[in-house]
């Protein structure tokens, strides 16, 4: 219900703003498909400019809505536009949003937290949290002490000089709904995904598609491969910019420069959301501009200048910031770019990939030709958004190749109108940008550019469906493509149920290992955190550390991190600000590795992943073999074998803080030692602060059983002993554990 509530607020707000903006347009351009995208462009631009001028985001959001509502109430003398009322088209639009939201419900928090790019996802989320809580001047003026207090603040401060619009937009919506950002971040991305569908549908509508076909095409793009991939990049700015830019291209296709004010707003929003994309979309729009200038030079030139002037006026307070940011971004990547490209875009070469790895180094012409010849079917399928069909047997690959040939040839069979021809030229111009980026050794830039062009590709591939006289054979290829994309979108909620990521075969970008390592269901632990006065975070996973900091901050809970705070948690070369000073004595510890018993908090909130330990703490098993846990245990050396049985040496100061199942307050601890130790070994065994053995161990095997209470839900075991160092062994050895287990009573 939280997702549905947020989505309702999102689309009501952007639709109101969009309809208000549409009143500035020619009569026939008050299109319900364009209104949500126009509204988001106006919303993101306005809240960004108002926040940077010193207003709080809540006040900025209320002012934008008040201004839009006032504009709707002011009578305007104009010819009422004719709009097509199609209940089925409206139902399909609602269905598109519901299907976009569904994976977040079926996959749960472990799916929602991030997809293929944990770094960008957690950065955008934490920045939005910072902007929602603190004003612009407070963030901009934050010194060392402020940055040290929250490791998201340094990035939020830096992003103020770049493109904070997409995070500011989420924080502004959250200020209206009063929801936690971590709770609604996926719903926000799903709404941006749905905006992609509206933008693509508007573009198709401009190509004379019927309302129903336009909505189906928009659904196929937003929910199909390209829409899913754009969301799985976790690049919020790019996802939002794709919708805005696609709507802008559709506006140019349909009206040229006869709607300069809305077009200028879309351009300004693109500059604020994703200024790097202006180079690609500017290149792609060159054929549209040239054709308009050739047909009507003075009228087109004046309209173009008015669009640029409108955008420039709107972003003028940030113009120098944007220029500086784009210059800085042009130098980002370097040696890391090949790795980024390999992670995100290796799918372009199919599931098997063969021996050819074009992303490992900068491509030369010979290498490119060799690679394309080796995996041409896979490459074409990847470029067309048909990656899931690759990796089959030879016969299926041949069938896929035939289908690809039909799909690519179909748009060029028969005659098309002027708008369709301009769309093809737009795709060709953008493709030149991609090829030049690839030739200059920037595969990551080329891959992102092709993704940004994918809505135009969709429009070109669906052109046969817009020609009633097109032979059915060619139309069938376009219908099959459309059906596949829709089916892939309907499969997404099922794929989201995979426990450790997205259930798509590699090399589709996902991070199953990062998700398998820790427990991401932080919302389920909220009652545990709510009982804490101060929470210490001791987390090896820097991503979980950032996520938990953001969530706890949103919940208003006190915490501090036991790990060093850096200016950029994702970059090992970033500046380390130091260690946070505990504001008091913590009573809870959140950890993803079992800590030693010397940790101060009385209660452990376990966020690691171990099937045996998870089954024990959840009550599925009442007995836990501690020595068999595949976890690093404080003070224990690696497992060995002795007399065909396991043995683990202590280093003289073994300690363990163990989470326990909540429905028990009494446990039995069984411990057994091998008779392999130095003569006269001294042992002190302490459980939950109580000495259970304190003295010299007798010769031979030694084992004991202790019944211990554990009312606070944790068990502290300390095994302290004298040590010795065998000849030729660099380790200090204490006692040799044969068995150590805990049983719930």
XYZ file of C-alpha atoms in Angstrom:
745
model
C 0.000 0.000 0.000
C 2.897 2.358 0.662
C 4.033 2.009 -2.961
C 0.532 2.620 -4.312
C 0.070 5.673 -2.096
C 3.379 7.156 -3.242
C 2.634 6.395 -6.904
C -0.770 8.069 -6.595
C 0.767 11.209 -5.081
C 3.538 11.190 -7.703
C 1.262 11.025 -10.716
C -1.384 13.390 -9.352
C 1.344 15.960 -8.698
C 3.113 15.620 -12.040
C -0.166 15.494 -13.955
C -1.403 18.707 -12.342
C 1.902 20.428 -13.083
C 1.984 18.952 -16.594
C -1.508 20.109 -17.515
C -0.646 23.581 -16.219
C 2.465 23.657 -18.416
C 0.493 22.290 -21.394
C -1.644 25.430 -21.331
C 1.397 27.192 -22.771
C 1.357 24.893 -25.787
C -0.512 24.857 -29.091
C -4.074 23.576 -28.782
C -3.465 20.099 -30.104
C -0.476 19.435 -27.889
C -2.435 19.075 -24.613
C -1.809 15.354 -24.845
C -2.507 13.212 -21.728
C 0.504 11.069 -22.663
C 2.815 14.068 -22.542
C 1.373 15.754 -19.452
C 3.034 13.476 -16.813
C 6.474 13.886 -18.389
C 6.049 17.644 -18.743
C 4.898 17.728 -15.145
C 7.935 15.842 -13.884
C 10.194 18.146 -15.893
C 8.527 21.168 -14.311
C 8.553 19.593 -10.846
C 12.232 18.584 -10.927
C 13.330 21.951 -12.306
C 11.262 24.036 -9.894
C 12.077 22.170 -6.669
C 15.768 22.171 -7.590
C 15.910 25.906 -8.203
C 13.816 26.715 -5.123
C 15.894 24.450 -2.855
C 19.169 25.918 -4.117
C 17.764 29.384 -3.436
C 17.361 28.483 0.246
C 13.826 27.094 0.600
C 13.068 23.807 2.316
C 11.942 21.008 0.027
C 8.522 20.766 1.630
C 7.886 24.476 1.089
C 9.250 24.199 -2.470
C 6.909 21.267 -3.221
C 3.876 23.123 -1.837
C 4.745 26.247 -3.830
C 5.036 24.261 -7.081
C 1.662 22.589 -6.529
C 0.048 25.888 -5.546
C 1.390 27.618 -8.656
C 0.217 24.775 -10.921
C -3.250 24.737 -9.350
C -3.544 28.505 -9.715
C -2.551 28.272 -13.373
C -5.310 25.727 -13.952
C -7.904 28.038 -12.392
C -6.966 31.034 -14.521
C -9.214 31.119 -17.609
C -7.392 31.076 -20.924
C -9.094 31.931 -24.209
C -8.094 29.231 -26.595
C -9.639 26.623 -28.798
C -10.430 23.550 -26.767
C -8.197 20.685 -27.948
C -9.752 17.570 -29.301
C -8.662 14.598 -27.212
C -9.337 10.939 -27.805
C -11.093 9.285 -24.898
C -10.192 5.631 -24.999
C -10.963 3.662 -21.795
C -8.800 0.760 -22.933
C -5.787 3.014 -23.501
C -6.285 4.532 -20.041
C -6.549 1.043 -18.517
C -3.324 -0.011 -20.216
C -1.556 3.044 -18.779
C -2.685 2.111 -15.252
C -1.667 -1.503 -15.862
C 1.800 -0.333 -16.921
C 2.294 1.402 -13.576
C 1.001 -1.584 -11.590
C 3.316 -4.010 -13.402
C 6.244 -1.641 -12.809
C 5.433 -1.612 -9.073
C 4.842 -5.381 -8.812
C 8.515 -6.550 -8.643
C 9.063 -4.418 -5.554
C 6.253 -6.298 -3.835
C 7.186 -9.808 -4.983
C 10.929 -9.386 -4.456
C 10.784 -7.656 -1.075
C 13.416 -5.392 0.397
C 16.312 -7.610 -0.712
C 15.279 -6.910 -4.325
C 14.341 -3.282 -3.817
C 17.527 -2.131 -2.094
C 19.651 -2.183 -5.288
C 19.934 -4.101 -8.548
C 23.021 -3.978 -10.742
C 24.751 -0.950 -9.231
C 24.782 -0.686 -5.445
C 27.073 2.359 -5.450
C 24.836 4.677 -7.483
C 21.676 3.421 -5.790
C 22.904 4.047 -2.249
C 24.461 7.385 -3.227
C 21.250 8.747 -4.729
C 19.210 7.456 -1.784
C 21.506 8.873 0.887
C 21.760 12.208 -0.952
C 17.964 12.449 -1.047
C 17.891 11.750 2.690
C 20.408 14.525 3.354
C 18.534 17.040 1.173
C 15.233 16.171 2.826
C 16.597 16.783 6.340
C 18.973 19.696 5.772
C 18.771 22.928 3.842
C 21.080 23.914 1.010
C 23.100 26.388 3.061
C 23.521 23.900 5.912
C 24.864 21.205 3.593
C 27.063 23.584 1.607
C 28.634 24.990 4.784
C 29.173 21.619 6.503
C 32.747 21.323 7.749
C 34.813 18.367 8.896
C 32.659 17.701 11.968
C 29.446 17.688 9.944
C 30.864 15.450 7.225
C 32.236 13.042 9.829
C 28.823 12.768 11.476
C 27.357 11.179 8.322
C 29.372 9.710 5.489
C 26.611 10.588 2.996
C 26.963 14.309 3.608
C 30.260 14.669 1.730
C 28.729 13.197 -1.421
C 25.532 15.227 -1.030
C 27.634 18.378 -0.687
C 29.604 17.531 -3.826
C 26.465 16.682 -5.806
C 25.050 20.129 -5.094
C 27.644 21.338 -7.600
C 26.494 18.761 -10.172
C 23.053 17.308 -10.766
C 21.076 16.909 -7.528
C 17.693 17.260 -9.271
C 16.640 13.599 -9.237
C 17.417 13.163 -5.520
C 15.805 16.501 -4.693
C 12.664 15.443 -6.568
C 12.319 12.258 -4.499
C 12.921 14.120 -1.234
C 10.285 16.684 -2.238
C 7.708 13.957 -2.917
C 8.631 12.286 0.382
C 8.033 15.580 2.206
C 4.424 15.432 0.976
C 3.789 11.746 1.712
C 5.743 11.683 5.008
C 7.188 8.286 4.085
C 10.674 6.904 4.699
C 12.897 7.278 1.644
C 14.182 3.712 1.904
C 10.576 2.541 1.924
C 9.534 4.409 -1.221
C 12.725 4.585 -3.284
C 11.709 1.613 -5.437
C 8.241 3.086 -5.994
C 9.964 6.272 -7.176
C 12.064 4.346 -9.690
C 8.977 2.429 -10.850
C 7.215 5.758 -11.440
C 10.187 6.969 -13.485
C 10.022 3.692 -15.410
C 6.331 4.325 -16.109
C 7.203 7.864 -17.258
C 9.426 6.210 -19.870
C 6.336 4.416 -21.119
C 4.321 7.645 -21.359
C 7.168 9.379 -23.199
C 7.600 6.500 -25.667
C 3.827 6.345 -26.205
C 3.730 10.086 -26.918
C 6.507 9.674 -29.467
C 4.654 6.774 -31.151
C 1.419 8.759 -31.110
C 3.236 11.415 -33.090
C 4.024 8.770 -35.713
C 0.258 8.370 -36.292
C -0.067 5.345 -34.011
C -3.503 4.795 -32.485
C -3.825 5.513 -28.735
C -3.971 1.792 -27.954
C -0.971 0.902 -30.084
C 0.954 3.871 -28.683
C 0.284 2.731 -25.105
C 1.191 -0.871 -25.979
C 4.442 0.344 -27.495
C 5.146 2.493 -24.438
C 4.450 -0.498 -22.173
C 6.743 -2.674 -24.281
C 9.565 -0.197 -23.866
C 9.095 0.679 -20.203
C 8.444 -2.875 -18.998
C 10.524 -4.715 -21.594
C 14.245 -5.263 -21.736
C 15.405 -1.671 -22.158
C 13.170 -0.269 -19.419
C 14.220 -2.988 -16.999
C 17.880 -2.538 -17.864
C 17.648 1.238 -17.359
C 16.203 0.632 -13.889
C 18.769 -2.064 -13.077
C 21.595 0.375 -13.773
C 20.388 2.172 -10.629
C 21.389 5.412 -12.370
C 18.450 7.559 -11.274
C 19.475 10.634 -13.234
C 19.774 8.692 -16.466
C 16.433 6.942 -15.951
C 14.638 10.244 -15.392
C 16.471 11.946 -18.263
C 15.480 9.228 -20.744
C 11.797 10.009 -20.220
C 12.329 13.763 -20.510
C 14.521 13.482 -23.621
C 12.187 11.000 -25.345
C 9.257 13.346 -24.797
C 11.371 16.188 -26.187
C 12.192 14.218 -29.334
C 8.513 13.350 -29.727
C 7.638 17.033 -29.384
C 10.131 17.961 -32.114
C 8.822 15.220 -34.395
C 5.205 16.357 -34.052
C 5.439 20.145 -33.748
C 8.952 21.124 -34.708
C 9.721 24.426 -32.988
C 6.068 25.515 -32.653
C 5.989 24.706 -28.907
C 9.159 26.471 -27.739
C 8.220 27.042 -24.090
C 7.428 23.390 -23.204
C 10.377 22.233 -25.302
C 12.599 24.704 -23.444
C 11.326 23.327 -20.126
C 12.163 19.777 -21.216
C 15.648 20.887 -22.276
C 16.191 22.698 -18.960
C 15.060 19.619 -17.040
C 17.443 17.451 -19.067
C 20.292 19.813 -18.215
C 19.452 19.637 -14.508
C 18.858 15.883 -14.419
C 21.597 14.580 -16.707
C 23.676 17.237 -18.481
C 26.017 14.582 -19.900
C 23.147 13.308 -22.050
C 22.762 16.617 -23.877
C 25.716 15.766 -26.145
C 24.074 12.534 -27.343
C 20.559 13.888 -27.705
C 21.892 17.024 -29.350
C 23.712 14.871 -31.905
C 20.623 12.715 -32.446
C 18.408 15.781 -32.978
C 20.652 17.266 -35.688
C 18.608 15.773 -38.595
C 15.370 17.125 -37.087
C 16.847 20.585 -36.696
C 18.361 20.658 -40.184
C 15.133 19.535 -41.843
C 13.132 22.192 -40.039
C 15.677 24.878 -40.884
C 15.678 23.831 -44.510
C 11.870 23.881 -44.772
C 11.305 27.183 -42.946
C 14.586 28.900 -42.055
C 13.367 32.014 -40.230
C 10.471 30.437 -38.372
C 12.541 27.384 -37.358
C 15.536 29.495 -36.320
C 13.420 31.786 -34.146
C 11.709 28.778 -32.528
C 15.039 27.072 -31.879
C 16.489 30.219 -30.337
C 13.418 30.590 -28.120
C 13.805 26.968 -26.913
C 17.467 27.548 -26.072
C 16.701 30.901 -24.446
C 13.935 29.356 -22.304
C 16.215 26.561 -21.136
C 19.089 28.954 -20.549
C 16.912 31.299 -18.517
C 15.624 28.470 -16.324
C 19.078 27.058 -15.573
C 20.929 30.378 -15.543
C 21.472 30.303 -11.740
C 23.274 26.982 -12.186
C 24.845 27.448 -15.602
C 28.449 27.667 -14.435
C 27.917 24.763 -12.021
C 26.618 22.597 -14.865
C 29.488 23.492 -17.186
C 32.032 22.772 -14.450
C 30.314 19.482 -13.624
C 30.301 18.263 -17.235
C 33.997 19.103 -17.531
C 34.728 17.100 -14.370
C 32.620 14.178 -15.586
C 34.507 14.071 -18.890
C 37.567 12.997 -16.923
C 35.779 10.362 -14.824
C 36.350 6.723 -15.661
C 39.902 6.340 -16.875
C 41.189 2.885 -16.110
C 37.866 1.969 -14.460
C 35.822 2.503 -17.609
C 36.651 -0.879 -19.134
C 35.588 -2.560 -15.892
C 32.318 -0.632 -15.825
C 31.638 -1.544 -19.443
C 32.417 -5.204 -18.773
C 29.998 -5.298 -15.844
C 27.097 -3.416 -17.416
C 27.325 -4.105 -21.150
C 28.910 -7.524 -21.572
C 25.386 -8.830 -22.257
C 25.656 -7.249 -25.711
C 27.788 -10.217 -26.714
C 25.323 -12.867 -25.585
C 25.279 -15.335 -22.741
C 28.266 -17.373 -23.878
C 30.394 -14.474 -25.134
C 32.930 -16.850 -26.678
C 36.641 -16.183 -26.304
C 36.321 -12.624 -27.576
C 36.276 -9.954 -24.860
C 35.969 -6.588 -26.623
C 35.572 -4.713 -23.353
C 38.836 -5.755 -21.751
C 40.920 -3.142 -23.612
C 40.447 -0.227 -25.942
C 39.083 -1.427 -29.249
C 40.898 -1.011 -32.507
C 39.246 -1.418 -35.885
C 40.579 -4.945 -36.465
C 39.433 -6.101 -33.045
C 35.979 -4.630 -33.576
C 35.532 -6.340 -36.966
C 36.782 -9.651 -35.554
C 34.442 -9.441 -32.574
C 31.395 -8.543 -34.605
C 32.053 -11.373 -37.004
C 32.460 -13.829 -34.145
C 29.201 -13.032 -32.403
C 27.112 -11.015 -34.852
C 23.830 -12.686 -33.855
C 24.482 -12.102 -30.164
C 25.523 -8.498 -30.774
C 22.448 -7.720 -32.872
C 20.169 -9.419 -30.359
C 21.735 -7.441 -27.527
C 21.417 -4.160 -29.420
C 17.758 -4.919 -30.207
C 16.905 -5.735 -26.573
C 16.625 -9.494 -27.226
C 19.485 -10.658 -25.004
C 17.323 -13.269 -23.185
C 16.980 -15.175 -26.477
C 20.744 -15.630 -26.924
C 22.876 -18.558 -25.789
C 20.830 -21.306 -27.414
C 21.862 -24.207 -29.642
C 22.962 -23.678 -33.227
C 19.470 -24.164 -34.680
C 17.894 -21.694 -32.273
C 20.715 -19.211 -32.957
C 20.071 -19.537 -36.680
C 16.347 -18.966 -36.122
C 17.149 -15.923 -34.003
C 19.416 -14.631 -36.771
C 16.630 -14.972 -39.358
C 14.194 -13.177 -37.050
C 16.700 -10.362 -36.489
C 17.134 -9.913 -40.237
C 13.348 -9.645 -40.679
C 13.047 -7.274 -37.742
C 15.763 -4.939 -39.016
C 14.589 -5.008 -42.643
C 10.869 -4.554 -41.916
C 10.977 -0.792 -41.165
C 12.552 -0.142 -44.571
C 9.893 -2.044 -46.550
C 7.205 0.165 -48.007
C 6.712 3.886 -47.822
C 6.728 5.882 -44.609
C 5.726 9.412 -43.786
C 8.055 12.315 -43.160
C 7.989 11.852 -39.395
C 9.025 8.200 -39.681
C 11.895 9.177 -41.961
C 13.039 11.788 -39.452
C 12.917 9.179 -36.679
C 15.173 6.866 -38.693
C 17.615 9.716 -39.294
C 17.567 10.522 -35.569
C 18.516 6.923 -34.743
C 21.268 6.933 -37.375
C 22.718 10.200 -36.074
C 22.735 8.905 -32.494
C 24.310 5.634 -33.623
C 27.184 7.620 -35.135
C 27.796 9.118 -31.685
C 27.929 5.591 -30.201
C 30.357 4.340 -32.846
C 32.645 7.325 -32.421
C 32.707 6.793 -28.641
C 33.601 3.151 -29.224
C 36.302 4.036 -31.718
C 37.814 6.538 -29.285
C 38.126 3.825 -26.638
C 35.084 4.629 -24.502
C 32.930 1.459 -24.515
C 31.074 2.487 -21.362
C 30.024 5.809 -22.892
C 28.975 4.012 -26.081
C 26.860 1.521 -24.134
C 25.082 4.196 -22.119
C 24.510 6.251 -25.253
C 22.839 3.294 -26.980
C 20.586 2.812 -23.953
C 19.633 6.489 -24.125
C 18.752 5.962 -27.805
C 16.681 2.833 -27.173
C 13.279 4.622 -27.241
C 14.083 5.845 -30.750
C 15.107 2.299 -31.700
C 11.747 1.032 -30.458
C 9.919 3.564 -32.597
C 11.868 2.500 -35.695
C 11.283 -1.233 -35.085
C 7.537 -0.667 -34.693
C 7.153 1.389 -37.891
C 5.633 -1.570 -39.840
C 2.664 -1.545 -37.443
C 1.909 2.063 -38.408
C 1.474 1.207 -42.102
C -1.908 -0.449 -42.827
C -0.753 -1.494 -46.298
C 2.463 -3.069 -45.048
C 2.627 -6.787 -45.991
C 1.516 -8.974 -43.079
C 4.772 -10.948 -43.172
C 6.786 -7.884 -42.154
C 4.180 -6.675 -39.692
C 4.343 -10.050 -37.979
C 8.030 -9.506 -37.096
C 7.149 -6.222 -35.366
C 4.216 -7.832 -33.527
C 6.452 -10.666 -32.296
C 9.000 -8.153 -31.062
C 6.296 -6.200 -29.260
C 4.869 -9.385 -27.726
C 8.284 -10.519 -26.499
C 8.969 -7.213 -24.767
C 5.562 -7.263 -23.074
C 6.046 -10.882 -21.973
C 9.482 -10.047 -20.590
C 7.883 -7.250 -18.592
C 5.246 -9.589 -17.164
C 8.012 -12.021 -16.162
C 9.813 -9.371 -14.133
C 7.784 -9.867 -10.892
C 8.701 -13.563 -11.023
C 12.374 -12.823 -11.685
C 12.404 -10.476 -8.699
C 11.725 -13.379 -6.328
C 15.252 -14.755 -6.828
C 16.842 -14.775 -3.356
C 20.181 -13.193 -4.262
C 19.514 -10.913 -7.193
C 17.667 -10.885 -10.498
C 17.035 -14.273 -12.048
C 18.531 -13.404 -15.434
C 21.516 -15.342 -16.716
C 24.938 -13.699 -16.611
C 26.475 -11.530 -17.850
C 23.312 -9.480 -17.258
C 24.429 -6.939 -14.625
C 23.400 -7.984 -11.128
C 25.177 -8.357 -7.792
C 24.106 -11.718 -6.330
C 27.246 -12.108 -4.213
C 26.722 -8.731 -2.539
C 23.139 -9.657 -1.746
C 23.985 -13.173 -0.568
C 26.573 -11.940 1.934
C 24.254 -10.042 4.269
C 20.623 -9.706 5.322
C 19.033 -6.770 3.478
C 15.607 -7.046 5.124
C 16.226 -4.065 7.365
C 12.536 -3.165 7.571
C 11.878 -6.521 9.289
C 14.441 -5.610 11.954
C 12.784 -2.266 12.726
C 11.228 -3.558 16.012
C 14.713 -4.697 17.121
C 16.257 -1.320 16.348
C 13.337 0.518 17.973
C 14.253 -0.990 21.358
C 17.762 0.492 21.205
C 18.893 3.808 22.687
C 22.172 3.914 20.702
C 23.216 1.532 17.929
C 26.812 0.750 17.043
C 27.345 -0.233 13.399
C 30.230 -2.634 12.840
C 29.710 -3.765 9.254
C 32.218 -5.140 6.769
C 29.852 -4.436 3.876
C 30.287 -0.743 3.079
C 27.052 -0.846 1.063
C 25.054 -2.218 3.990
C 26.774 0.321 6.252
C 25.629 3.212 4.013
C 22.124 1.762 3.622
C 21.650 1.170 7.336
C 22.943 4.643 8.190
C 20.374 6.143 5.825
C 17.510 3.993 7.100
C 18.263 4.612 10.787
C 18.588 8.344 10.121
C 15.224 8.344 8.355
C 13.722 6.519 11.343
C 15.189 9.079 13.735
C 17.281 6.503 15.617
C 20.663 7.226 17.198
C 23.671 5.404 15.721
C 27.400 5.641 15.116
C 29.770 3.620 12.940
C 32.760 1.706 14.281
C 34.383 1.863 10.821
C 36.378 4.809 9.380
C 34.325 7.474 7.620
C 35.512 8.474 4.139
C 34.380 11.226 1.783
C 33.311 8.573 -0.749
C 32.415 5.204 0.693
C 32.676 3.533 -2.728
C 36.189 4.728 -3.523
C 39.156 3.235 -1.605
C 41.266 6.224 -2.727
C 38.926 8.778 -1.154
C 39.893 10.938 1.816
C 39.378 9.309 5.222
C 37.761 11.783 7.591
C 38.437 9.733 10.709
C 36.446 7.776 13.282
C 33.148 8.869 14.730
C 33.152 9.517 18.457
C 30.433 7.488 20.228
C 27.846 9.913 21.636
C 27.276 7.539 24.545
C 27.361 3.915 25.569
C 25.653 1.793 22.890
C 23.161 -0.819 24.007
C 22.891 -2.514 20.576
C 25.370 -3.704 17.977
C 24.457 -4.244 14.303
C 27.020 -6.533 12.650
C 27.373 -8.734 9.579
C 30.269 -10.778 11.042
C 30.173 -12.380 14.477
C 32.040 -9.992 16.797
C 34.093 -10.758 19.838
C 32.509 -10.791 23.273
C 34.480 -7.695 24.251
C 32.021 -5.529 22.322
C 30.154 -3.214 24.644
C 26.501 -3.519 23.541
C 24.409 -6.009 25.428
C 22.360 -7.057 22.400
C 23.490 -8.145 18.939
C 21.362 -7.487 15.833
C 22.683 -10.032 13.365
C 22.671 -8.886 9.722
C 24.982 -11.525 8.268
C 23.930 -14.506 6.191
C 24.666 -18.040 7.385
C 22.073 -20.744 6.806
C 22.932 -22.649 10.000
C 22.951 -19.533 12.173
C 19.823 -18.125 10.506
C 17.963 -21.411 11.066
C 19.023 -21.379 14.716
C 18.060 -17.754 15.425
C 14.734 -18.164 13.612
C 13.873 -21.300 15.607
C 14.010 -23.821 12.748
C 16.830 -25.681 14.524
C 17.315 -25.771 18.287
C 21.019 -26.677 18.133
C 23.963 -24.775 16.614
C 27.428 -26.211 15.959
C 29.564 -23.098 16.306
C 32.784 -24.606 14.954
C 31.005 -25.568 11.706
C 29.928 -21.994 10.931
C 31.505 -20.729 7.668
C 32.334 -17.435 9.388
C 35.436 -15.784 10.744
C 35.351 -16.278 14.539
C 37.338 -13.992 16.825
C 40.398 -15.727 18.260
C 40.056 -19.011 16.344
C 42.528 -20.255 13.737
C 41.409 -22.032 10.583
C 39.858 -25.474 10.864
C 42.138 -28.519 10.787
C 41.615 -32.280 10.877
C 42.792 -34.467 13.777
C 42.042 -38.203 13.979
C 39.540 -37.784 11.115
C 37.626 -35.151 13.075
C 37.621 -31.322 13.077
C 39.995 -29.348 15.281
C 40.264 -25.587 15.764
C 43.007 -23.933 17.777
C 42.384 -20.787 19.769
C 44.972 -18.013 19.960
C 44.549 -17.694 23.703
C 41.823 -15.033 23.537
C 38.890 -16.551 21.676
C 35.643 -14.638 22.152
C 32.239 -14.734 20.541
C 29.033 -12.701 20.695
C 26.219 -14.880 19.372
C 22.583 -13.956 18.551
C 19.972 -16.297 20.040
C 16.386 -17.217 19.132
C 13.926 -14.841 20.798
C 11.560 -17.399 22.353
C 14.114 -18.967 24.705
C 15.856 -17.617 27.786
C 17.876 -20.707 28.751
C 20.523 -22.550 26.743
C 23.011 -25.362 27.072
C 26.628 -24.868 26.020
C 28.635 -28.012 25.207
C 32.411 -27.734 24.914
C 35.074 -30.399 24.349
C 38.870 -30.071 24.005
C 41.301 -32.398 22.320
C 44.126 -33.690 24.551
C 46.586 -31.753 22.391
C 47.995 -28.807 24.342
C 50.985 -27.659 26.310
C 51.445 -29.200 29.790
C 49.913 -27.080 32.532
C 47.671 -25.082 30.190
C 45.600 -22.559 32.113
C 41.978 -22.042 30.991
C 39.380 -19.453 31.888
C 35.944 -20.142 30.401
C 33.451 -17.339 30.821
C 29.866 -17.401 29.546
C 27.734 -14.253 29.746
C 30.206 -12.774 32.197
C 30.143 -15.755 34.603
C 33.263 -17.898 35.154
C 32.408 -21.558 34.572
C 35.992 -22.821 34.669
C 39.095 -21.102 35.959
C 42.218 -23.154 36.468
C 44.773 -25.558 35.018
C 43.367 -28.147 32.639
C 43.889 -31.791 33.557
C 45.749 -34.089 31.197
C 43.741 -35.877 28.531
C 40.421 -35.018 26.893
C 38.217 -32.443 28.583
C 34.537 -31.743 28.036
C 31.761 -30.039 29.977
C 28.119 -28.996 29.657
C 26.727 -25.775 31.153
C 23.153 -24.538 31.473
C 23.185 -20.762 31.137
C 20.476 -18.080 31.085
C 20.412 -15.547 28.250
C 17.515 -13.168 28.903
C 18.894 -10.392 26.668
C 18.942 -12.500 23.493
C 22.736 -12.797 23.144
C 25.363 -15.271 24.291
C 28.913 -14.197 25.165
C 31.538 -16.941 25.208
C 35.143 -16.193 26.182
C 37.834 -18.885 26.034
C 40.999 -17.413 27.561
C 44.098 -19.548 28.030
C 47.863 -19.617 28.187
C 49.589 -20.111 24.829
C 52.606 -21.772 23.296
C 54.308 -21.673 19.896
C 55.333 -24.991 18.298
C 58.632 -25.077 16.481
C 58.272 -24.013 12.858
C 54.713 -22.706 13.407
C 54.262 -18.912 13.339
C 50.974 -19.120 15.281
C 50.433 -18.716 19.002
C 48.254 -21.656 20.091
C 46.011 -21.901 23.116
C 43.638 -24.868 23.399
C 42.367 -27.197 20.652
C 38.575 -27.218 20.341
C 36.941 -30.460 19.361
C 33.354 -29.396 19.894
C 31.475 -26.204 20.752
C 27.695 -26.007 20.420
C 24.656 -24.224 21.823
C 21.247 -25.866 22.351
C 18.028 -23.999 23.085
C 16.050 -25.291 26.051
